[in-house]
Short mmCIF file of C-alpha atoms in Angstrom, two decimals:
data_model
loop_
_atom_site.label_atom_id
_atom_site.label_comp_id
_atom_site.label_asym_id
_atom_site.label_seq_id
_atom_site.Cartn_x
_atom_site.Cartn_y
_atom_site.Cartn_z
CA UNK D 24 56.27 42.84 7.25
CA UNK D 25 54.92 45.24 4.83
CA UNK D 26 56.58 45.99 1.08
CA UNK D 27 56.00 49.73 1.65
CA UNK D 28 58.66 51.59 4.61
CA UNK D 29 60.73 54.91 5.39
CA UNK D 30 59.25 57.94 5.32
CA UNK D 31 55.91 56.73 3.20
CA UNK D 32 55.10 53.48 5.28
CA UNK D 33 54.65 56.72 8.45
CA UNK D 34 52.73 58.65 6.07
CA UNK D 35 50.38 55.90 5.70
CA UNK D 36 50.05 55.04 9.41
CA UNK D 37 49.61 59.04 10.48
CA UNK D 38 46.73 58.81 7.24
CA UNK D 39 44.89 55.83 8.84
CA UNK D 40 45.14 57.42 12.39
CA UNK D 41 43.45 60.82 11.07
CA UNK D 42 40.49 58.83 8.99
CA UNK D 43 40.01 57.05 12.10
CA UNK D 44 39.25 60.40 14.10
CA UNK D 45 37.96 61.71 11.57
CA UNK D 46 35.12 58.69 10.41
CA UNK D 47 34.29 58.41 14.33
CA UNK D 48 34.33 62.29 15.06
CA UNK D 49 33.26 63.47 12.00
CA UNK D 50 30.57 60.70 10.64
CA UNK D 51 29.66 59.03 13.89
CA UNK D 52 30.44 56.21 12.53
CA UNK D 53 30.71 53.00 14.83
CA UNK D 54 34.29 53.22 16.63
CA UNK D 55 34.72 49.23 16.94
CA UNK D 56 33.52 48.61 12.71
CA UNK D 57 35.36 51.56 11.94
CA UNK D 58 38.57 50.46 13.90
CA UNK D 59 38.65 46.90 11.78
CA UNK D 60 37.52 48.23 8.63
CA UNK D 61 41.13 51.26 8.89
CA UNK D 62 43.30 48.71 10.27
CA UNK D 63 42.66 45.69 7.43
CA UNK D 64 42.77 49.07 4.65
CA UNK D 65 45.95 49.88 6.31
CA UNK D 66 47.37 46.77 6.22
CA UNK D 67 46.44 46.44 2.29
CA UNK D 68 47.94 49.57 1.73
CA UNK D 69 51.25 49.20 3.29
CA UNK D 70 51.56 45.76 1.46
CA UNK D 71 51.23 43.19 4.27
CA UNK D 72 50.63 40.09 2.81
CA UNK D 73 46.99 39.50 2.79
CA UNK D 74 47.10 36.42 4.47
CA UNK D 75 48.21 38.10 7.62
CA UNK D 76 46.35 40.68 7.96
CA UNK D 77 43.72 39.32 9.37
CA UNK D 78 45.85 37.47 11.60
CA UNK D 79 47.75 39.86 12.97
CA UNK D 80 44.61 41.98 13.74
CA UNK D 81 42.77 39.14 15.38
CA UNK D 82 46.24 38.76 17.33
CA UNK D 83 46.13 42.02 18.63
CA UNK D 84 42.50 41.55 19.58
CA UNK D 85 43.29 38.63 21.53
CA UNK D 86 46.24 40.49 23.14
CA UNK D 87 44.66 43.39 24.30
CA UNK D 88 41.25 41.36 25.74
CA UNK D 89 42.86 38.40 27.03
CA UNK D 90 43.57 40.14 30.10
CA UNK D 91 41.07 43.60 29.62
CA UNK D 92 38.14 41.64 28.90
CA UNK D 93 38.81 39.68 31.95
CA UNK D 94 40.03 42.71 34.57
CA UNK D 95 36.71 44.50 32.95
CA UNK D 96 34.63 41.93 33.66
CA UNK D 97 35.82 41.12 37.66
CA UNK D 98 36.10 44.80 38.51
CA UNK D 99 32.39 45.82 36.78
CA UNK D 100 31.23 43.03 38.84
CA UNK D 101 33.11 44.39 41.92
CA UNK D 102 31.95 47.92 41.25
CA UNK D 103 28.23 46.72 40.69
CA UNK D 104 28.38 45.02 44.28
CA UNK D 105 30.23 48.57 45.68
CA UNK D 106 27.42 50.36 44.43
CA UNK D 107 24.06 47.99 45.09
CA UNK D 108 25.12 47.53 49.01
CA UNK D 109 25.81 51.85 49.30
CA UNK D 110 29.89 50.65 49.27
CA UNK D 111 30.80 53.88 46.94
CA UNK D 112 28.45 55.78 48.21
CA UNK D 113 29.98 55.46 51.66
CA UNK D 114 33.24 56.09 50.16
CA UNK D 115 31.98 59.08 47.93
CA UNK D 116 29.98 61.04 51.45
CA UNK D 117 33.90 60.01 53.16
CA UNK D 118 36.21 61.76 50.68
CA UNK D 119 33.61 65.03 50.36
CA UNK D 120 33.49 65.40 54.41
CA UNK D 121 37.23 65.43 54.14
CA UNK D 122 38.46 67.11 51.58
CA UNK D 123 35.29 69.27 51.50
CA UNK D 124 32.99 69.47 47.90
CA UNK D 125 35.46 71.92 46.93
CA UNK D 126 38.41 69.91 46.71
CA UNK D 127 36.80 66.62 45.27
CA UNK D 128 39.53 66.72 42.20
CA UNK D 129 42.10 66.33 45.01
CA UNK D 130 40.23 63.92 46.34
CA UNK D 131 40.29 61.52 43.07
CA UNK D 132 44.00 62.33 42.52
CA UNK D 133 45.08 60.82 46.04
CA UNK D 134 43.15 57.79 46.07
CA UNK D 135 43.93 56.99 42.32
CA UNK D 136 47.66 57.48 43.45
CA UNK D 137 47.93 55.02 45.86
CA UNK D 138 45.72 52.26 44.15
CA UNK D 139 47.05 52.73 41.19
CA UNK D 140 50.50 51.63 42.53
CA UNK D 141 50.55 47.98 41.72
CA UNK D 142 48.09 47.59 39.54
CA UNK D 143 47.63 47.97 35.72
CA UNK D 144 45.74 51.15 34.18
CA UNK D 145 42.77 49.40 33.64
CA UNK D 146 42.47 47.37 37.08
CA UNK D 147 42.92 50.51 38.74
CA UNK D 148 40.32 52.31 36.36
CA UNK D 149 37.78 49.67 36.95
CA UNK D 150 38.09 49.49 40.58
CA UNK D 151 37.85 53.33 40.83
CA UNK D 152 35.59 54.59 38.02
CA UNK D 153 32.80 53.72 40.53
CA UNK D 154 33.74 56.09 43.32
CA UNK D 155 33.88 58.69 40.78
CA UNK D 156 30.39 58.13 39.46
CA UNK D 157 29.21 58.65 42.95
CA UNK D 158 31.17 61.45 43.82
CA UNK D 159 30.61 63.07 41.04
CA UNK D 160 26.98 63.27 41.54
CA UNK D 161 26.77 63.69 45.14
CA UNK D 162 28.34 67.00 44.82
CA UNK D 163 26.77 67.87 41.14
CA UNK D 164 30.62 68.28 39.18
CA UNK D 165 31.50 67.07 35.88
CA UNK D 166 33.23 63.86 35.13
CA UNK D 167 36.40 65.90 33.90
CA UNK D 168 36.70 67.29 37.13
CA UNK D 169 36.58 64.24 38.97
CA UNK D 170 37.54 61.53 36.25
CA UNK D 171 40.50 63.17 35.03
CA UNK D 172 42.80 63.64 38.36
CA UNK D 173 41.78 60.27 38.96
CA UNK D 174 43.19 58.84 35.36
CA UNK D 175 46.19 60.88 35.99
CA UNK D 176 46.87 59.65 39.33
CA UNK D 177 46.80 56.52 37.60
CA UNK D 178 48.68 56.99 34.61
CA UNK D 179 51.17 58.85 36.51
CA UNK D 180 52.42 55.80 38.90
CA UNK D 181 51.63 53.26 35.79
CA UNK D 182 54.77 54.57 34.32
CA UNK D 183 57.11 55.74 36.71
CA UNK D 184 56.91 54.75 40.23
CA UNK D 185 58.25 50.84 41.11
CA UNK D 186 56.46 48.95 42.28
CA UNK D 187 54.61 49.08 38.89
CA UNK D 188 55.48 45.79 36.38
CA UNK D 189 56.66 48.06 33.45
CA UNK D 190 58.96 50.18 35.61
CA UNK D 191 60.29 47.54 37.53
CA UNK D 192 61.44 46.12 33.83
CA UNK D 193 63.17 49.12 33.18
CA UNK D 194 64.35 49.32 36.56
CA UNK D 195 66.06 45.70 35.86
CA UNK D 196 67.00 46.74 32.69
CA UNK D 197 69.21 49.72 33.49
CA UNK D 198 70.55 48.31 36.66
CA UNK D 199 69.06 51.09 38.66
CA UNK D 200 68.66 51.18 42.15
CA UNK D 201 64.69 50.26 42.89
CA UNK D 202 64.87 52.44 46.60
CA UNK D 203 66.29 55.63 44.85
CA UNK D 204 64.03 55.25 42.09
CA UNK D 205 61.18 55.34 43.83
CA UNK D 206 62.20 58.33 45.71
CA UNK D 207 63.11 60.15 42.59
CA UNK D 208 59.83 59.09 41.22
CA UNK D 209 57.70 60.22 44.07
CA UNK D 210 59.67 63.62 44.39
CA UNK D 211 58.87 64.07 40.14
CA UNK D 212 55.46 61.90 40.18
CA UNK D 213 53.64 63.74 43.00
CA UNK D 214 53.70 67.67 41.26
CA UNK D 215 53.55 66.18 38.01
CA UNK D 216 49.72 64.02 39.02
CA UNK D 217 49.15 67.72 40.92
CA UNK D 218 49.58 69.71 37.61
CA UNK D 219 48.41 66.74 34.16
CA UNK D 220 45.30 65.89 37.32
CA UNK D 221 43.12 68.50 39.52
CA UNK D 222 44.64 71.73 38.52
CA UNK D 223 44.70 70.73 34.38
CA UNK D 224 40.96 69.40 35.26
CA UNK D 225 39.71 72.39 36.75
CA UNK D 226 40.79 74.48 33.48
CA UNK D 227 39.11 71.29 31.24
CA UNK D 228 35.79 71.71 33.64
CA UNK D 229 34.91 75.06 32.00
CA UNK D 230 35.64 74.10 28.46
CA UNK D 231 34.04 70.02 28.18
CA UNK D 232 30.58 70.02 28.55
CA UNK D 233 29.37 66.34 28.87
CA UNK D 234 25.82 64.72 28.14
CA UNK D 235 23.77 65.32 31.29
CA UNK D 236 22.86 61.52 31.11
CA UNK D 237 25.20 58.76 31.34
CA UNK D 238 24.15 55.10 31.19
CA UNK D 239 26.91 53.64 32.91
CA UNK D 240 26.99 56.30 35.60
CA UNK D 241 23.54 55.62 36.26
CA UNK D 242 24.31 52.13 36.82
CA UNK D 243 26.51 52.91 39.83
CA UNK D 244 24.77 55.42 41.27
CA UNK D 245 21.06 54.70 41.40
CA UNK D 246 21.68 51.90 43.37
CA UNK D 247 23.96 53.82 46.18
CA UNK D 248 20.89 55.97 46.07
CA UNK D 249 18.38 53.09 46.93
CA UNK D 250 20.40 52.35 49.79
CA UNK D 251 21.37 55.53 51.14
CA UNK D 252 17.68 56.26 51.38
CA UNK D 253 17.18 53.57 53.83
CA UNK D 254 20.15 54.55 55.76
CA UNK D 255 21.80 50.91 54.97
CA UNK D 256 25.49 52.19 53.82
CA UNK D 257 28.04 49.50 55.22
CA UNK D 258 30.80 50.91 57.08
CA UNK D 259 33.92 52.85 55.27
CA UNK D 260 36.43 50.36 56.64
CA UNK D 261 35.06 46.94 55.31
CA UNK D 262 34.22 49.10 52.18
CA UNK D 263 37.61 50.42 51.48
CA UNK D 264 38.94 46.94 52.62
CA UNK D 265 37.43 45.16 49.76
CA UNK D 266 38.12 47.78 47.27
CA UNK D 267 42.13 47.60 48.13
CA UNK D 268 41.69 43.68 48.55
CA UNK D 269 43.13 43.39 44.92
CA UNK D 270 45.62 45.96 45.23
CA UNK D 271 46.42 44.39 48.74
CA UNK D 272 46.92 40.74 47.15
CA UNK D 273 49.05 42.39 43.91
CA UNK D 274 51.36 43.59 46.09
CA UNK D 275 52.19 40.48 48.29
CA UNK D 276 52.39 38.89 44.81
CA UNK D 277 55.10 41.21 43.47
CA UNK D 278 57.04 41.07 46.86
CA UNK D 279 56.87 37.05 47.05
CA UNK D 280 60.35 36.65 46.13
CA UNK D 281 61.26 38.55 49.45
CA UNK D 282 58.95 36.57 52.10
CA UNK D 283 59.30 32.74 50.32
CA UNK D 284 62.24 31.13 48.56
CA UNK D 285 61.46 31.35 45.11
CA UNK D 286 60.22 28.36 42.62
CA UNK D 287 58.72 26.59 46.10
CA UNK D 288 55.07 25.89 46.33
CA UNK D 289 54.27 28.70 49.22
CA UNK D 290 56.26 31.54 46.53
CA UNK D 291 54.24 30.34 42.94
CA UNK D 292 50.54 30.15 45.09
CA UNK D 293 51.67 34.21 46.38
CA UNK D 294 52.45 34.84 42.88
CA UNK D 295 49.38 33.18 41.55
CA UNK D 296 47.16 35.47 44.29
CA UNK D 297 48.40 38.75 42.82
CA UNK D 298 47.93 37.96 39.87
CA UNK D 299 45.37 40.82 38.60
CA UNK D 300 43.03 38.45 37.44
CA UNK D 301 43.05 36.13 40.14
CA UNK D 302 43.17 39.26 43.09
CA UNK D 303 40.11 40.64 41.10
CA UNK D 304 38.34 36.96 41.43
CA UNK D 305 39.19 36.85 45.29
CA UNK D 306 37.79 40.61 45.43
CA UNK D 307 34.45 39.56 43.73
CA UNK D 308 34.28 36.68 45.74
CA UNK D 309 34.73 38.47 49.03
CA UNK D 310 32.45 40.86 47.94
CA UNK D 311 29.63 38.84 47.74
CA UNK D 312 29.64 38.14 51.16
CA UNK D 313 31.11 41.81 52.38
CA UNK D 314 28.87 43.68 49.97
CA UNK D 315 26.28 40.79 49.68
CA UNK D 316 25.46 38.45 52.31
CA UNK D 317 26.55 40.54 55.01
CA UNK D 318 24.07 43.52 53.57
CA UNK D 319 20.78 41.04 53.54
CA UNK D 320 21.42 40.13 49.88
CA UNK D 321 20.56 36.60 48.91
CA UNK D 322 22.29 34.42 46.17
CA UNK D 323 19.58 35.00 43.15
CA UNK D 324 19.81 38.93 43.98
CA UNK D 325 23.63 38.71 44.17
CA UNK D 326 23.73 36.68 40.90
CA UNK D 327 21.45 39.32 38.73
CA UNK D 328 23.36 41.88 40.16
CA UNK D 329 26.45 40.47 38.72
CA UNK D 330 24.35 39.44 35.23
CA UNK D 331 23.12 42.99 34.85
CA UNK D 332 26.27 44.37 34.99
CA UNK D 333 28.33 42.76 32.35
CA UNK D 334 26.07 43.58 29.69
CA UNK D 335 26.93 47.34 29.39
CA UNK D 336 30.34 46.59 29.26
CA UNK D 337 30.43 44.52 26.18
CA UNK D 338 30.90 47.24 23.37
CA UNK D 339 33.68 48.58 25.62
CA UNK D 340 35.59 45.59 25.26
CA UNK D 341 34.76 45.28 21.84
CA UNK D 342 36.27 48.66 21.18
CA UNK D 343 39.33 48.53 23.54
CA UNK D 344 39.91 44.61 21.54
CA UNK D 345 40.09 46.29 18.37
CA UNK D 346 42.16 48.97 19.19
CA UNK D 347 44.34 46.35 20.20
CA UNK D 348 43.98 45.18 16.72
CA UNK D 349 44.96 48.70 15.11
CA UNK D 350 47.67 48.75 17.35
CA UNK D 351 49.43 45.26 16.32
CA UNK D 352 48.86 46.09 12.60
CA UNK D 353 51.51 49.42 12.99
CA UNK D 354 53.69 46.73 14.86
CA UNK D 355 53.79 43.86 12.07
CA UNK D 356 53.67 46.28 9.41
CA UNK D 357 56.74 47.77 10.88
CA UNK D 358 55.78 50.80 11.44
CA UNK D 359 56.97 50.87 15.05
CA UNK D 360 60.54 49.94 13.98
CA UNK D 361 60.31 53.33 11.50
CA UNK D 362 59.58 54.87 14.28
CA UNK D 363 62.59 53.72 16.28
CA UNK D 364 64.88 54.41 13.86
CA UNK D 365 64.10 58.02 13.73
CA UNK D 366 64.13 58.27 17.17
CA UNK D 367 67.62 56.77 17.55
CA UNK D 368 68.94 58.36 14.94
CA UNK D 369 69.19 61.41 16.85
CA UNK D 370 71.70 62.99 18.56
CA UNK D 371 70.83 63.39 21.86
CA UNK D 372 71.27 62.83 25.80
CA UNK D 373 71.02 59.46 26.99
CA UNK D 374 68.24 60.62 29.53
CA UNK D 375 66.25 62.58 26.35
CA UNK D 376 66.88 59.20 24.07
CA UNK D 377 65.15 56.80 26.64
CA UNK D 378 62.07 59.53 26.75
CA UNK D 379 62.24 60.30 22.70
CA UNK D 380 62.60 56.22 21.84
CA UNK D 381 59.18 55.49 24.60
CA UNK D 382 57.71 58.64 23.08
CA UNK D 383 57.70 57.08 19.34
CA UNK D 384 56.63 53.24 20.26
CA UNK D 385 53.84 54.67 22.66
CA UNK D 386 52.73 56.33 19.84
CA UNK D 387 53.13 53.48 17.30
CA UNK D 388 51.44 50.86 19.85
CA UNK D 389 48.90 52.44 22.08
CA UNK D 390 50.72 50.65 24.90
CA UNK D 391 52.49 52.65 27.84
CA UNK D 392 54.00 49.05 29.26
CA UNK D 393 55.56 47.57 25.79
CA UNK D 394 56.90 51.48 25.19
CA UNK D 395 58.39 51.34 28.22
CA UNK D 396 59.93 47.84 28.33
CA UNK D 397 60.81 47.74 24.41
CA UNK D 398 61.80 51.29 25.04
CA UNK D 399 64.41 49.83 27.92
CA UNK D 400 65.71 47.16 26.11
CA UNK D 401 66.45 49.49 22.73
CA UNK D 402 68.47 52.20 25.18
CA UNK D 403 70.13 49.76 28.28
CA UNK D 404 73.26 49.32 26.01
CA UNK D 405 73.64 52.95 24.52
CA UNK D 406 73.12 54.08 28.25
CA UNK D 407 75.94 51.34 29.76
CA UNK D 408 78.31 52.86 27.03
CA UNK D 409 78.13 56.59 28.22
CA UNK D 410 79.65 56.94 31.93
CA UNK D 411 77.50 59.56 34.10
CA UNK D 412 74.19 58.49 32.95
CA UNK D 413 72.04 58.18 36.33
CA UNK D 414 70.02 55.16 35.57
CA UNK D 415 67.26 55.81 38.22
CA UNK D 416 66.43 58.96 36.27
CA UNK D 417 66.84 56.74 32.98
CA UNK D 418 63.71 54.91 34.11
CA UNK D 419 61.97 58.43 34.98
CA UNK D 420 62.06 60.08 31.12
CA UNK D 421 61.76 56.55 29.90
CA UNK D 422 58.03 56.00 31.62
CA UNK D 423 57.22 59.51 30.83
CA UNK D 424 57.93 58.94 27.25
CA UNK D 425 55.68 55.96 27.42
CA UNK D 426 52.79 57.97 28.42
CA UNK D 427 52.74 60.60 25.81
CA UNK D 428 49.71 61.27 23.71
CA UNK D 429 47.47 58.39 23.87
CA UNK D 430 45.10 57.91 20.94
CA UNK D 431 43.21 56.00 19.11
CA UNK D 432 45.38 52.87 19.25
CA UNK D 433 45.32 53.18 23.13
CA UNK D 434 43.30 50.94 25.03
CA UNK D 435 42.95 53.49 27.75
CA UNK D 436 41.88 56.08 25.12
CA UNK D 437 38.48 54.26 24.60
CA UNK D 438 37.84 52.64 28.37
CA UNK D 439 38.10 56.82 29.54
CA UNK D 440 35.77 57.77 26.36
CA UNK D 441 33.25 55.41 26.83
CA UNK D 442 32.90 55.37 30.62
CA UNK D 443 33.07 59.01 31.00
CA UNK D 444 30.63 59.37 27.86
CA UNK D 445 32.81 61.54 25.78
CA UNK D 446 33.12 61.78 21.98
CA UNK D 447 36.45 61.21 20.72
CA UNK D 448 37.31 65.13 20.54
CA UNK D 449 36.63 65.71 23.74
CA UNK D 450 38.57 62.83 25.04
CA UNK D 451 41.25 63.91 22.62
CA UNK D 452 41.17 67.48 24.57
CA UNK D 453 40.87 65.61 28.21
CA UNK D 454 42.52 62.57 28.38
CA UNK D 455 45.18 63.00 25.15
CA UNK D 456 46.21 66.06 26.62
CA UNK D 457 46.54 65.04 30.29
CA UNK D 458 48.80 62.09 29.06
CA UNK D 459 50.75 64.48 27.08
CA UNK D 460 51.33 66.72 30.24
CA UNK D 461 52.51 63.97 31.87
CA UNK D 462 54.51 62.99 29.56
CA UNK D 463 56.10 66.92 29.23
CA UNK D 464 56.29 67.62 33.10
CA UNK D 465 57.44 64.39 34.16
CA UNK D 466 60.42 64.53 31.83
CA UNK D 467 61.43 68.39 32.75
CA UNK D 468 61.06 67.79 36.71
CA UNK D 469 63.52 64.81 35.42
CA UNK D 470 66.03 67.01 33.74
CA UNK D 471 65.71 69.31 36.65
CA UNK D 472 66.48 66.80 39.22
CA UNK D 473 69.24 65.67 37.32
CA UNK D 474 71.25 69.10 37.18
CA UNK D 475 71.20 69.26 40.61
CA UNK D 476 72.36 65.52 41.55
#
């Protein structure tokens, strides 16, 4: 814990989040150096002992990349075995014939919307971020028109719609009933992806101009292109098959209490299956053959494929580790628990504390789940005091909270900048923003819904 707190130890941690924009915006300066160098300066300053700095930095690099590092890894691999057999490709020409080139945005939105419902943020980015390369330049449109509905459709059911890990927490925590929540979540989730995704993007489109040349665009698509020219695309059935494999596999695992008895061998080895890193394995694995084998590939092509592909990846996960790092220095430093306390302190509704408390720890952390779980188990007994309280509706402004404003200390924040190729204002003005409309929209449709109840 750091010597320094109130008021000054926030002053210090809004100072190190501006001279990190401003050093990687401003001075180009190496986001993954410059993220160490502010978060062991910040540590200094606040007076954490300087033992631990270090420590707790390389803590909250291990954190964040013990499972990213691994989800990046399987899915890349995945995606590089979608693209080299024509898989997204397939999938791209399928969505464009049906929604039309027109409507592409749409497209994203609905298919990040139901993938992204069991599945983390970044397994569903990973698995997705493919498709969007390809459809993105089969019908010649930006990344933020296609990228963003499909981060939103993501981020949306990441914090609000059960079956998703961090709302069934607060779903357990308030003692709300999981069927009504996820109606209530649907009937607030579905405008509010509509609005933060395609609409939001479509203004964005004419404002965010990107680079016209994206290295790890061209990795996905040049290879569909090989294929499609030969008129090789495997079918969309076993393509979308393997591509929902994980998502398929997550789910059984977070229903396995309902189809074995629990603690028996049949209910750990469902739970072991969904796991996200061990569906992702299974995916890769069947993909070799589905997207391998089964399209003429032998083993030595299949295994530089999956070489090739990890390579580009690596200063991603370098970047996304140490914002991990930033992120656990405003936690030991206590600046998270400042935060708390000023959001507490106010008087407010139960429904606007849950949102107001997530708001200030997604803010402090970077992380959408621990704001929304810490967030949960801060406001559970303040909310079981005070009769009337709907807690389905709890866990609505209490995952919209969590998803407000993600920065530099987000994860997320650099895995959409890098991928899409954006510098860190314009992913401020893309991504930042569409979180924060989420965030807004989510929690008025909320309010809204509870007036009328």
């Amino acid at each position: 814990m750091a010597t320094v707190a109130g008021t000054t130890l926030l002053i210090y941690a809004l100072i190190a989040v501006i001279a990190l924009v401003v050093l990687i915006a401003r001075f180009k300066l190496n986001p993954f150096i410059t993220l160490v160098v502010v978060s062991v300066l910040l540590g200094f300053a606040v007076g954490m002992p300087m033992t631990e700095i270090v420590k707790s930095f390389e803590a909250g690099v291990g954190g964040t990349l013990g499972h990213i590092a691994l989800v990046v890894g399987l899915g890349t691999m995945l995606g590089k075995m979608m693209a080299e057999s024509g898989g997204a490709e397939r999938i791209a020409r399928t969505l464009i014939d049906f929604f039309g080139e027109k409507n592409v945005h749409w497209a994203m939105a609905t298919i990040a919307f139901i993938v992204g419902l069991p599945v983390f943020f970044e397994v569903g980015f990973v698995l997705l971020v493919p498709i969007a390369f390809n459809v993105a330049k089969r019908t010649g449109t930006s990344m933020v028109l296609v990228g963003i509905p499909m981060v939103a459709g993501l981020s949306v059911v990441h914090g609000l719609i059960p079956p998703h890990p961090a709302a069934l927490l607060a779903v357990t925590a308030y003692g709300a009933d999981i069927g009504k929540t996820i109606l209530f979540a649907l009937i607030v989730g579905v405008p509010t992806a509509a609005i933060a995704g395609p609409l939001f993007a479509r203004l964005m489109d004419r404002y965010v101009k990107l680079p016209d040349y994206n290295p790890l665009a061209d990795q996905f698509t040049e290879e569909a292109d090989d294929v499609a020219a030969s008129h090789q695309l495997p079918g969309f059935g076993i393509t979308v098959f393997t591509i929902l494999l994980p998502v398929m596999l997550m789910l059984i695992g977070s229903w396995a209490d309902l189809f074995t008895t629990p603690k028996t061998f049949a209910n750990d080895f469902l739970k072991l299956i969904g796991n996200s890193v061990i569906a992702l394995l299974i995916a890769a694995l069947v993909s070799f053959y589905t997207f391998g084998k089964a399209r003429g590939f032998n083993r030595e092509t299949i295994l530089r494929f999956t070489n090739e592909c990890v390579a580009p990846t690596a200063i991603i996960t370098l970047v996304v580790g140490a914002g991990g790092g930033f992120g656990r220095i405003l936690r030991d430093s206590g600046v998270s628990n400042a935060i708390v306390d000023v959001a507490t302190g106010a008087n407010v509704s139960v429904l606007m504390l849950g949102w107001l408390v997530a708001v200030m720890i997604r803010i402090a952390t970077g992380s959408a789940t621990v704001a929304m779980t810490t967030a949960a188990g801060i406001v559970a007994p303040i909310a079981a005091s005070v009769p009337g309280t709907r807690p389905e509706l709890l866990v609505l402004t209490t995952g919209a909270g969590s998803l407000i404003l993600s920065h530099v200390n987000d994860g997320g924040f650099w895995l959409v900048k890098e991928y899409f190729n954006m510098t860190v204002a314009q992913t401020f003005k893309t991504w930042s923003v569409c979180e924060t409309i989420i965030s807004v929209v989510a929690l008025v449709l909320t309010l809204a819904l509870a007036t009328v109840l």
